[in-house]
Amino acid sequence: MSAPGTEPTVVEVTTTRVDGVIALHDLADRLRRMAGRVRHESTDARLNESLARVGELAGQLADELLRLPADRSPETAP
């Protein structure tokens, strides 16, 4: 989020689909681990329940990303 009166910087990134899937997998895996770590340290039951769900969904996303065929492009995806 940018400060009032400033515009966010836009960075153009050129990457392959495989690089993108790997980056998303790494992000999902980090999110899963972070949710688990915070949940372990927290004493708030509602927060822990939410973090458990976030961790579960991030793990599922990471697993699904690994299952994507590397050669499938958006044009050929169903």
mmCIF file of C-alpha atoms in Angstrom, residues 3-47:
data_model
loop_
_atom_site.group_PDB
_atom_site.id
_atom_site.type_symbol
_atom_site.label_atom_id
_atom_site.label_comp_id
_atom_site.label_asym_id
_atom_site.label_seq_id
_atom_site.Cartn_x
_atom_site.Cartn_y
_atom_site.Cartn_z
ATOM 1 C CA ALA A 3 1.489 6.458 1.192
ATOM 2 C CA PRO A 4 -1.060 9.206 0.480
ATOM 3 C CA GLY A 5 -0.035 11.285 -2.508
ATOM 4 C CA THR A 6 2.346 8.691 -3.938
ATOM 5 C CA GLU A 7 1.807 6.303 -6.790
ATOM 6 C CA PRO A 8 2.787 2.645 -6.491
ATOM 7 C CA THR A 9 5.711 1.549 -8.602
ATOM 8 C CA VAL A 10 4.860 -0.862 -11.392
ATOM 9 C CA VAL A 11 7.523 -3.374 -12.288
ATOM 10 C CA GLU A 12 7.250 -5.342 -15.496
ATOM 11 C CA VAL A 13 8.385 -8.915 -15.039
ATOM 12 C CA THR A 14 8.936 -11.339 -17.864
ATOM 13 C CA THR A 15 8.861 -14.936 -16.741
ATOM 14 C CA THR A 16 7.917 -18.344 -17.994
ATOM 15 C CA ARG A 17 4.829 -20.150 -16.818
ATOM 16 C CA VAL A 18 6.999 -22.709 -15.049
ATOM 17 C CA ASP A 19 8.821 -19.949 -13.150
ATOM 18 C CA GLY A 20 5.463 -18.506 -12.144
ATOM 19 C CA VAL A 21 4.179 -21.850 -10.895
ATOM 20 C CA ILE A 22 7.373 -22.392 -8.903
ATOM 21 C CA ALA A 23 7.110 -18.913 -7.377
ATOM 22 C CA LEU A 24 3.440 -19.439 -6.471
ATOM 23 C CA HIS A 25 4.255 -22.819 -4.952
ATOM 24 C CA ASP A 26 7.025 -21.297 -2.845
ATOM 25 C CA LEU A 27 4.711 -18.499 -1.713
ATOM 26 C CA ALA A 28 1.924 -20.933 -0.788
ATOM 27 C CA ASP A 29 4.384 -23.136 1.100
ATOM 28 C CA ARG A 30 5.771 -20.153 3.027
ATOM 29 C CA LEU A 31 2.245 -19.025 3.873
ATOM 30 C CA ARG A 32 1.414 -22.513 5.149
ATOM 31 C CA ARG A 33 4.518 -22.590 7.353
ATOM 32 C CA MET A 34 3.982 -19.038 8.618
ATOM 33 C CA ALA A 35 0.357 -19.782 9.545
ATOM 34 C CA GLY A 36 1.501 -22.858 11.436
ATOM 35 C CA ARG A 37 4.200 -20.951 13.300
ATOM 36 C CA VAL A 38 1.864 -18.096 14.323
ATOM 37 C CA ARG A 39 -0.854 -20.586 15.279
ATOM 38 C CA HIS A 40 1.634 -22.422 17.473
ATOM 39 C CA GLU A 41 2.533 -19.177 19.311
ATOM 40 C CA SER A 42 -0.995 -17.743 19.616
ATOM 41 C CA THR A 43 -3.474 -18.295 22.431
ATOM 42 C CA ASP A 44 -6.489 -16.839 20.555
ATOM 43 C CA ALA A 45 -8.786 -19.731 19.606
ATOM 44 C CA ARG A 46 -10.539 -17.918 16.720
ATOM 45 C CA LEU A 47 -7.214 -16.756 15.281
#
